[in-house]
PDB file of C-alpha atoms and ligand atoms in Angstrom:
ATOM      1  CA  MET A 268     -23.029 -38.383 229.273  1.00  0.00           C
ATOM      2  CA  LEU A 269     -21.554 -41.466 227.694  1.00  0.00           C
ATOM      3  CA  ASN A 270     -23.416 -44.712 227.644  1.00  0.00           C
ATOM      4  CA  GLN A 271     -22.342 -46.752 230.645  1.00  0.00           C
ATOM      5  CA  LYS A 272     -25.041 -49.402 230.231  1.00  0.00           C
ATOM      6  CA  ALA A 273     -24.419 -53.123 230.070  1.00  0.00           C
ATOM      7  CA  ARG A 274     -20.717 -52.762 229.471  1.00  0.00           C
ATOM      8  CA  PRO A 275     -19.348 -56.265 228.971  1.00  0.00           C
ATOM      9  CA  LYS A 276     -16.484 -57.528 231.080  1.00  0.00           C
ATOM     10  CA  SER A 277     -13.266 -57.692 229.107  1.00  0.00           C
ATOM     11  CA  THR A 278     -12.349 -61.296 228.448  1.00  0.00           C
ATOM     12  CA  ARG A 279      -8.968 -60.225 227.182  1.00  0.00           C
ATOM     13  CA  PRO A 280      -8.188 -56.715 228.260  1.00  0.00           C
ATOM     14  CA  ALA A 281      -5.688 -54.257 226.907  1.00  0.00           C
ATOM     15  CA  GLU A 282      -2.683 -56.133 228.209  1.00  0.00           C
ATOM     16  CA  GLN A 283      -3.137 -58.815 225.572  1.00  0.00           C
ATOM     17  CA  ALA A 284      -0.403 -59.227 222.971  1.00  0.00           C
ATOM     18  CA  THR A 285      -0.272 -56.608 220.273  1.00  0.00           C
ATOM     19  CA  THR A 286       1.075 -56.875 216.784  1.00  0.00           C
ATOM     20  CA  ASP A 287       1.567 -54.513 213.895  1.00  0.00           C
ATOM     21  CA  PHE A 288      -1.340 -54.748 211.440  1.00  0.00           C
ATOM     22  CA  HIS A 289      -0.985 -52.481 208.408  1.00  0.00           C
ATOM     23  CA  GLY A 290       0.725 -49.976 210.661  1.00  0.00           C
ATOM     24  CA  ALA A 291      -1.836 -50.135 213.473  1.00  0.00           C
ATOM     25  CA  LYS A 292      -1.128 -51.748 216.805  1.00  0.00           C
ATOM     26  CA  VAL A 293      -3.821 -54.385 216.979  1.00  0.00           C
ATOM     27  CA  SER A 294      -4.674 -56.529 219.921  1.00  0.00           C
ATOM     28  CA  MET A 295      -4.476 -60.067 218.581  1.00  0.00           C
ATOM     29  CA  GLY A 296      -4.375 -62.124 221.756  1.00  0.00           C
ATOM     30  CA  GLY A 297      -8.151 -62.644 221.787  1.00  0.00           C
ATOM     31  CA  ILE A 298      -8.458 -64.271 218.368  1.00  0.00           C
ATOM     32  CA  THR A 299      -8.011 -67.999 218.091  1.00  0.00           C
ATOM     33  CA  SER A 300      -6.689 -68.880 214.673  1.00  0.00           C
ATOM     34  CA  GLY A 301      -9.158 -71.024 212.744  1.00  0.00           C
ATOM     35  CA  ALA A 302     -11.918 -70.571 215.357  1.00  0.00           C
ATOM     36  CA  SER A 303     -15.619 -71.067 214.617  1.00  0.00           C
ATOM     37  CA  ILE A 304     -17.958 -68.082 214.394  1.00  0.00           C
ATOM     38  CA  LYS A 305     -19.411 -69.024 217.788  1.00  0.00           C
ATOM     39  CA  LYS A 306     -15.979 -68.962 219.401  1.00  0.00           C
ATOM     40  CA  LEU A 307     -14.990 -65.743 217.614  1.00  0.00           C
ATOM     41  CA  ARG A 308     -18.190 -64.059 218.812  1.00  0.00           C
ATOM     42  CA  GLU A 309     -17.326 -64.969 222.400  1.00  0.00           C
ATOM     43  CA  GLU A 310     -13.779 -63.710 221.992  1.00  0.00           C
ATOM     44  CA  ALA A 311     -14.884 -60.446 220.379  1.00  0.00           C
ATOM     45  CA  ARG A 312     -17.080 -59.622 223.368  1.00  0.00           C
ATOM     46  CA  GLY A 313     -14.047 -58.374 225.281  1.00  0.00           C
ATOM     47  CA  CYS A 314     -12.249 -56.679 222.379  1.00  0.00           C
ATOM     48  CA  ARG A 315     -10.290 -53.599 223.390  1.00  0.00           C
ATOM     49  CA  ALA A 316      -8.251 -53.232 220.191  1.00  0.00           C
ATOM     50  CA  CYS A 317      -9.399 -49.619 219.832  1.00  0.00           C
ATOM     51  CA  ASP A 318     -11.282 -47.223 222.088  1.00  0.00           C
ATOM     52  CA  LEU A 319     -14.734 -47.612 220.551  1.00  0.00           C
ATOM     53  CA  TRP A 320     -15.810 -50.179 223.172  1.00  0.00           C
ATOM     54  CA  ARG A 321     -15.725 -47.436 225.815  1.00  0.00           C
ATOM     55  CA  ASN A 322     -18.901 -45.701 224.612  1.00  0.00           C
ATOM     56  CA  ALA A 323     -20.656 -48.721 223.138  1.00  0.00           C
ATOM     57  CA  THR A 324     -23.075 -51.040 224.893  1.00  0.00           C
ATOM     58  CA  GLN A 325     -21.543 -54.199 223.472  1.00  0.00           C
ATOM     59  CA  THR A 326     -19.652 -55.753 220.595  1.00  0.00           C
ATOM     60  CA  VAL A 327     -22.020 -56.430 217.689  1.00  0.00           C
ATOM     61  CA  PHE A 328     -20.588 -59.464 215.948  1.00  0.00           C
ATOM     62  CA  GLY A 329     -21.773 -60.939 212.654  1.00  0.00           C
ATOM     63  CA  GLU A 330     -24.777 -63.246 212.539  1.00  0.00           C
ATOM     64  CA  GLY A 331     -26.331 -65.643 210.118  1.00  0.00           C
ATOM     65  CA  ALA A 332     -26.440 -69.110 208.685  1.00  0.00           C
ATOM     66  CA  ALA A 333     -23.924 -71.754 209.751  1.00  0.00           C
ATOM     67  CA  LYS A 334     -22.749 -72.439 206.200  1.00  0.00           C
ATOM     68  CA  PRO A 335     -23.718 -69.367 204.189  1.00  0.00           C
ATOM     69  CA  THR A 336     -22.828 -68.868 200.546  1.00  0.00           C
ATOM     70  CA  ILE A 337     -23.108 -65.092 200.821  1.00  0.00           C
ATOM     71  CA  ILE A 338     -21.569 -62.693 203.328  1.00  0.00           C
ATOM     72  CA  PHE A 339     -22.730 -59.069 203.519  1.00  0.00           C
ATOM     73  CA  VAL A 340     -20.404 -56.553 205.181  1.00  0.00           C
ATOM     74  CA  GLY A 341     -21.745 -53.198 206.372  1.00  0.00           C
ATOM     75  CA  GLU A 342     -19.965 -50.317 208.093  1.00  0.00           C
ATOM     76  CA  GLN A 343     -20.631 -50.460 211.827  1.00  0.00           C
ATOM     77  CA  PRO A 344     -23.597 -51.111 214.107  1.00  0.00           C
ATOM     78  CA  GLY A 345     -26.011 -48.232 214.616  1.00  0.00           C
ATOM     79  CA  ASP A 346     -27.933 -47.166 217.717  1.00  0.00           C
ATOM     80  CA  ARG A 347     -30.461 -50.027 217.547  1.00  0.00           C
ATOM     81  CA  GLU A 348     -27.851 -52.626 216.731  1.00  0.00           C
ATOM     82  CA  ASP A 349     -25.726 -51.452 219.668  1.00  0.00           C
ATOM     83  CA  LEU A 350     -28.638 -51.990 222.039  1.00  0.00           C
ATOM     84  CA  ALA A 351     -29.835 -55.256 220.477  1.00  0.00           C
ATOM     85  CA  GLY A 352     -26.395 -56.782 219.923  1.00  0.00           C
ATOM     86  CA  SER A 353     -27.279 -57.831 216.357  1.00  0.00           C
ATOM     87  CA  PRO A 354     -26.267 -56.311 213.002  1.00  0.00           C
ATOM     88  CA  PHE A 355     -28.738 -54.562 210.682  1.00  0.00           C
ATOM     89  CA  VAL A 356     -31.832 -54.611 212.890  1.00  0.00           C
ATOM     90  CA  GLY A 357     -32.530 -50.828 212.855  1.00  0.00           C
ATOM     91  CA  PRO A 358     -34.036 -48.690 210.052  1.00  0.00           C
ATOM     92  CA  ALA A 359     -31.279 -49.517 207.529  1.00  0.00           C
ATOM     93  CA  GLY A 360     -31.649 -53.177 208.467  1.00  0.00           C
ATOM     94  CA  LYS A 361     -35.409 -53.069 207.795  1.00  0.00           C
ATOM     95  CA  LEU A 362     -34.785 -51.590 204.357  1.00  0.00           C
ATOM     96  CA  PHE A 363     -32.081 -54.205 203.747  1.00  0.00           C
ATOM     97  CA  ASP A 364     -34.564 -56.952 204.733  1.00  0.00           C
ATOM     98  CA  GLU A 365     -37.153 -55.618 202.265  1.00  0.00           C
ATOM     99  CA  ALA A 366     -34.575 -55.513 199.473  1.00  0.00           C
ATOM    100  CA  LEU A 367     -33.407 -59.070 200.256  1.00  0.00           C
ATOM    101  CA  VAL A 368     -36.999 -60.324 200.043  1.00  0.00           C
ATOM    102  CA  GLU A 369     -37.511 -58.560 196.692  1.00  0.00           C
ATOM    103  CA  ALA A 370     -34.266 -60.083 195.417  1.00  0.00           C
ATOM    104  CA  GLY A 371     -35.298 -63.572 196.532  1.00  0.00           C
ATOM    105  CA  ILE A 372     -32.535 -63.892 199.143  1.00  0.00           C
ATOM    106  CA  ASN A 373     -33.459 -65.462 202.453  1.00  0.00           C
ATOM    107  CA  ARG A 374     -31.713 -63.549 205.251  1.00  0.00           C
ATOM    108  CA  SER A 375     -31.566 -66.682 207.392  1.00  0.00           C
ATOM    109  CA  GLU A 376     -29.377 -68.305 204.710  1.00  0.00           C
ATOM    110  CA  VAL A 377     -26.742 -65.540 204.565  1.00  0.00           C
ATOM    111  CA  TYR A 378     -24.253 -64.051 207.022  1.00  0.00           C
ATOM    112  CA  VAL A 379     -24.369 -60.357 207.870  1.00  0.00           C
ATOM    113  CA  THR A 380     -21.577 -58.489 209.608  1.00  0.00           C
ATOM    114  CA  ASN A 381     -19.840 -55.124 209.844  1.00  0.00           C
ATOM    115  CA  THR A 382     -16.376 -53.724 209.166  1.00  0.00           C
ATOM    116  CA  VAL A 383     -16.282 -52.283 212.689  1.00  0.00           C
ATOM    117  CA  LYS A 384     -17.978 -54.106 215.537  1.00  0.00           C
ATOM    118  CA  HIS A 385     -18.646 -51.284 218.003  1.00  0.00           C
ATOM    119  CA  PHE A 386     -21.058 -48.365 217.561  1.00  0.00           C
ATOM    120  CA  LYS A 387     -19.223 -45.062 217.155  1.00  0.00           C
ATOM    121  CA  TRP A 388     -21.344 -42.073 218.048  1.00  0.00           C
ATOM    122  CA  VAL A 389     -21.463 -38.542 219.358  1.00  0.00           C
ATOM    123  CA  PRO A 390     -24.251 -37.039 221.495  1.00  0.00           C
ATOM    124  CA  ALA A 391     -26.826 -34.928 219.630  1.00  0.00           C
ATOM    125  CA  GLU A 392     -26.492 -31.204 220.253  1.00  0.00           C
ATOM    126  CA  ARG A 393     -29.934 -31.292 221.819  1.00  0.00           C
ATOM    127  CA  GLY A 394     -31.763 -34.255 223.256  1.00  0.00           C
ATOM    128  CA  LYS A 395     -30.502 -37.707 224.047  1.00  0.00           C
ATOM    129  CA  ARG A 396     -29.999 -39.096 220.567  1.00  0.00           C
ATOM    130  CA  ARG A 397     -26.728 -40.789 219.752  1.00  0.00           C
ATOM    131  CA  ILE A 398     -25.514 -39.672 216.343  1.00  0.00           C
ATOM    132  CA  HIS A 399     -23.585 -42.117 214.155  1.00  0.00           C
ATOM    133  CA  LYS A 400     -19.993 -41.086 213.472  1.00  0.00           C
ATOM    134  CA  LYS A 401     -17.908 -42.634 210.705  1.00  0.00           C
ATOM    135  CA  PRO A 402     -15.098 -44.870 211.968  1.00  0.00           C
ATOM    136  CA  ARG A 403     -11.523 -43.685 211.407  1.00  0.00           C
ATOM    137  CA  ALA A 404      -8.962 -45.677 209.414  1.00  0.00           C
ATOM    138  CA  ASP A 405      -7.145 -46.801 212.573  1.00  0.00           C
ATOM    139  CA  GLU A 406     -10.407 -48.051 214.098  1.00  0.00           C
ATOM    140  CA  ILE A 407     -11.190 -49.959 210.897  1.00  0.00           C
ATOM    141  CA  GLN A 408      -7.717 -51.485 210.951  1.00  0.00           C
ATOM    142  CA  ALA A 409      -7.977 -52.392 214.610  1.00  0.00           C
ATOM    143  CA  CYS A 410     -11.206 -54.296 213.919  1.00  0.00           C
ATOM    144  CA  ARG A 411      -9.990 -55.942 210.714  1.00  0.00           C
ATOM    145  CA  PRO A 412      -8.697 -59.162 212.304  1.00  0.00           C
ATOM    146  CA  TRP A 413     -12.272 -60.026 213.345  1.00  0.00           C
ATOM    147  CA  LEU A 414     -13.559 -59.597 209.804  1.00  0.00           C
ATOM    148  CA  ASP A 415     -10.670 -61.632 208.419  1.00  0.00           C
ATOM    149  CA  ALA A 416     -11.395 -64.342 210.972  1.00  0.00           C
ATOM    150  CA  GLU A 417     -15.089 -64.347 209.991  1.00  0.00           C
ATOM    151  CA  LEU A 418     -14.174 -64.647 206.310  1.00  0.00           C
ATOM    152  CA  LYS A 419     -11.763 -67.468 207.115  1.00  0.00           C
ATOM    153  CA  ALA A 420     -14.385 -69.343 209.140  1.00  0.00           C
ATOM    154  CA  ILE A 421     -17.152 -68.888 206.578  1.00  0.00           C
ATOM    155  CA  LYS A 422     -15.277 -69.079 203.266  1.00  0.00           C
ATOM    156  CA  PRO A 423     -18.148 -67.396 201.418  1.00  0.00           C
ATOM    157  CA  LYS A 424     -18.666 -67.915 197.713  1.00  0.00           C
ATOM    158  CA  VAL A 425     -19.936 -64.347 197.343  1.00  0.00           C
ATOM    159  CA  LEU A 426     -18.675 -61.357 199.340  1.00  0.00           C
ATOM    160  CA  VAL A 427     -20.834 -58.239 199.196  1.00  0.00           C
ATOM    161  CA  CYS A 428     -19.694 -54.925 200.648  1.00  0.00           C
ATOM    162  CA  LEU A 429     -22.520 -52.570 201.584  1.00  0.00           C
ATOM    163  CA  GLY A 430     -21.218 -49.029 201.130  1.00  0.00           C
ATOM    164  CA  ALA A 431     -17.866 -47.309 200.872  1.00  0.00           C
ATOM    165  CA  THR A 432     -16.471 -48.077 204.323  1.00  0.00           C
ATOM    166  CA  ALA A 433     -16.632 -51.843 203.781  1.00  0.00           C
ATOM    167  CA  ALA A 434     -15.673 -51.628 200.100  1.00  0.00           C
ATOM    168  CA  GLN A 435     -12.624 -49.450 200.705  1.00  0.00           C
ATOM    169  CA  ALA A 436     -11.534 -51.541 203.691  1.00  0.00           C
ATOM    170  CA  LEU A 437     -11.720 -54.764 201.694  1.00  0.00           C
ATOM    171  CA  PHE A 438     -11.066 -53.701 198.084  1.00  0.00           C
ATOM    172  CA  GLY A 439      -8.721 -50.756 198.583  1.00  0.00           C
ATOM    173  CA  ARG A 440      -8.884 -47.065 199.411  1.00  0.00           C
ATOM    174  CA  SER A 441      -9.438 -46.000 195.800  1.00  0.00           C
ATOM    175  CA  PHE A 442     -12.582 -48.115 195.366  1.00  0.00           C
ATOM    176  CA  SER A 443     -15.590 -46.025 194.321  1.00  0.00           C
ATOM    177  CA  VAL A 444     -19.024 -47.482 195.037  1.00  0.00           C
ATOM    178  CA  THR A 445     -20.609 -44.902 192.726  1.00  0.00           C
ATOM    179  CA  ARG A 446     -18.479 -46.016 189.777  1.00  0.00           C
ATOM    180  CA  GLN A 447     -17.918 -49.684 190.610  1.00  0.00           C
ATOM    181  CA  ARG A 448     -21.126 -50.908 192.225  1.00  0.00           C
ATOM    182  CA  GLY A 449     -22.171 -54.317 190.943  1.00  0.00           C
ATOM    183  CA  VAL A 450     -18.808 -54.914 189.247  1.00  0.00           C
ATOM    184  CA  LEU A 451     -16.949 -58.108 190.139  1.00  0.00           C
ATOM    185  CA  VAL A 452     -13.680 -57.368 191.892  1.00  0.00           C
ATOM    186  CA  ASP A 453     -10.667 -59.700 191.972  1.00  0.00           C
ATOM    187  CA  SER A 454     -10.230 -60.486 195.643  1.00  0.00           C
ATOM    188  CA  PRO A 455      -8.415 -63.174 197.607  1.00  0.00           C
ATOM    189  CA  LEU A 456     -11.269 -63.002 200.125  1.00  0.00           C
ATOM    190  CA  ALA A 457     -13.930 -64.783 198.046  1.00  0.00           C
ATOM    191  CA  PRO A 458     -14.353 -66.283 194.558  1.00  0.00           C
ATOM    192  CA  LYS A 459     -16.955 -63.591 193.759  1.00  0.00           C
ATOM    193  CA  ALA A 460     -16.679 -60.183 195.362  1.00  0.00           C
ATOM    194  CA  LEU A 461     -18.537 -56.944 194.708  1.00  0.00           C
ATOM    195  CA  ALA A 462     -19.951 -53.868 196.375  1.00  0.00           C
ATOM    196  CA  THR A 463     -23.225 -52.052 196.312  1.00  0.00           C
ATOM    197  CA  VAL A 464     -24.596 -49.059 198.172  1.00  0.00           C
ATOM    198  CA  HIS A 465     -25.219 -48.988 201.903  1.00  0.00           C
ATOM    199  CA  PRO A 466     -28.967 -49.294 202.621  1.00  0.00           C
ATOM    200  CA  SER A 467     -28.845 -46.157 204.782  1.00  0.00           C
ATOM    201  CA  SER A 468     -28.007 -44.119 201.660  1.00  0.00           C
ATOM    202  CA  ILE A 469     -31.466 -45.059 200.336  1.00  0.00           C
ATOM    203  CA  LEU A 470     -33.062 -43.865 203.581  1.00  0.00           C
ATOM    204  CA  ARG A 471     -31.396 -40.496 202.941  1.00  0.00           C
ATOM    205  CA  ALA A 472     -32.881 -40.130 199.420  1.00  0.00           C
ATOM    206  CA  PRO A 473     -34.296 -36.606 198.992  1.00  0.00           C
ATOM    207  CA  ASP A 474     -37.812 -37.669 197.951  1.00  0.00           C
ATOM    208  CA  ALA A 475     -40.055 -40.674 197.328  1.00  0.00           C
ATOM    209  CA  ASN A 476     -39.176 -40.923 193.614  1.00  0.00           C
ATOM    210  CA  ALA A 477     -35.453 -40.918 194.273  1.00  0.00           C
ATOM    211  CA  ARG A 478     -35.942 -43.461 197.016  1.00  0.00           C
ATOM    212  CA  ARG A 479     -37.955 -45.768 194.721  1.00  0.00           C
ATOM    213  CA  ASP A 480     -35.298 -45.459 192.026  1.00  0.00           C
ATOM    214  CA  GLN A 481     -32.407 -46.139 194.410  1.00  0.00           C
ATOM    215  CA  MET A 482     -34.232 -49.080 195.965  1.00  0.00           C
ATOM    216  CA  ALA A 483     -34.825 -50.596 192.499  1.00  0.00           C
ATOM    217  CA  LYS A 484     -31.086 -50.323 191.720  1.00  0.00           C
ATOM    218  CA  PHE A 485     -30.175 -51.846 195.079  1.00  0.00           C
ATOM    219  CA  VAL A 486     -32.577 -54.758 194.492  1.00  0.00           C
ATOM    220  CA  ALA A 487     -31.079 -55.243 190.997  1.00  0.00           C
ATOM    221  CA  ASP A 488     -27.608 -55.510 192.576  1.00  0.00           C
ATOM    222  CA  LEU A 489     -28.918 -58.027 195.116  1.00  0.00           C
ATOM    223  CA  LYS A 490     -30.571 -60.070 192.346  1.00  0.00           C
ATOM    224  CA  ARG A 491     -27.171 -60.261 190.722  1.00  0.00           C
ATOM    225  CA  VAL A 492     -25.723 -61.443 194.032  1.00  0.00           C
ATOM    226  CA  ALA A 493     -28.403 -64.171 194.157  1.00  0.00           C
ATOM    227  CA  ARG A 494     -27.482 -65.321 190.627  1.00  0.00           C
ATOM    228  CA  LEU A 495     -23.778 -65.357 191.507  1.00  0.00           C
ATOM    229  CA  ALA A 496     -24.547 -67.413 194.617  1.00  0.00           C
ATOM    230  CA  ARG A 497     -26.387 -69.941 192.439  1.00  0.00           C
ATOM    231  CA  GLY A 498     -23.289 -70.235 190.275  1.00  0.00           C
ATOM    232  CA  GLY A 499     -24.342 -67.949 187.436  1.00  0.00           C
ATOM    233  CA  ALA A 500     -22.326 -65.076 186.023  1.00  0.00           C
ATOM    234  CA  GLY A 501     -24.855 -62.583 187.286  1.00  0.00           C
ATOM    235  CA  ASN A 502     -25.569 -61.319 183.749  1.00  0.00           C
ATOM    236  CA  ARG A 503     -24.246 -57.855 184.241  1.00  0.00           C
ATOM    237  CA  LYS A 504     -21.089 -55.742 184.344  1.00  0.00           C
ATOM    238  CA  LYS A 505     -17.813 -57.598 184.420  1.00  0.00           C
ATOM    239  CA  ALA A 506     -14.601 -56.221 185.801  1.00  0.00           C
TER     240      ALA A 506
HETATM  241  N1  LIG B 168     -25.403 -49.888 209.363  1.00  0.00           N
HETATM  242  C1  LIG B 168     -24.401 -50.778 209.260  1.00  0.00           C
HETATM  243  O1  LIG B 168     -23.453 -50.576 208.511  1.00  0.00           O
HETATM  244  N2  LIG B 168     -24.458 -51.857 209.996  1.00  0.00           N
HETATM  245  C2  LIG B 168     -25.458 -52.133 210.811  1.00  0.00           C
HETATM  246  O2  LIG B 168     -25.415 -53.167 211.465  1.00  0.00           O
HETATM  247  C3  LIG B 168     -26.502 -51.198 210.889  1.00  0.00           C
HETATM  248  C4  LIG B 168     -26.469 -50.080 210.163  1.00  0.00           C
END
């Protein structure tokens, strides 16, 4: 049974104007050019640019400081985020919070968002759990105008992709997080741009030692992000 709970009313339903966006028909009528994050969040509530809204509770838009230096971009909201309406508040979000604290980054001073703004899931074979499903390329493309609008509104100094979905959406399909994590990427989207792992990959570590090791590397990447945000070179790997 699909989740029918708290479905938001469409502010701009499917009949809104469509345009061709990298080959995908994307509903653009709901996005006001140059709008503030507050306005964009309201507009995104009724987004029907792809079908993911049908099984999701609500649009999970980005959240954070009014004038952040750093923007973090994840993949898509998970089960908890879908219910809460906020990004990175579930298990991966808790791990992300711990890593931010260790790296000396205050979450209230950054902006956190996702590549795709609706939770994509399939029912568990047994029980009621909703299992995360990776978004398809056309769903990522359909959602892209929201991310572009967020980047335009925020103009971050440092753009950080968390995991391959965000990194490949923003830096190109051939981007490899394994090979290029922590490396500055030339991007028109921000003066400093880089990717690191998705925090959920650390939750999937096979044992406590591997998890400790992966967390230490993640924190090291975030410390570099903090130095870049302060105007430093980050003291590590250059493109
Ligand atoms: N994973 C993500 O990519 N984003 C969230 O908001 C939560 C988990």
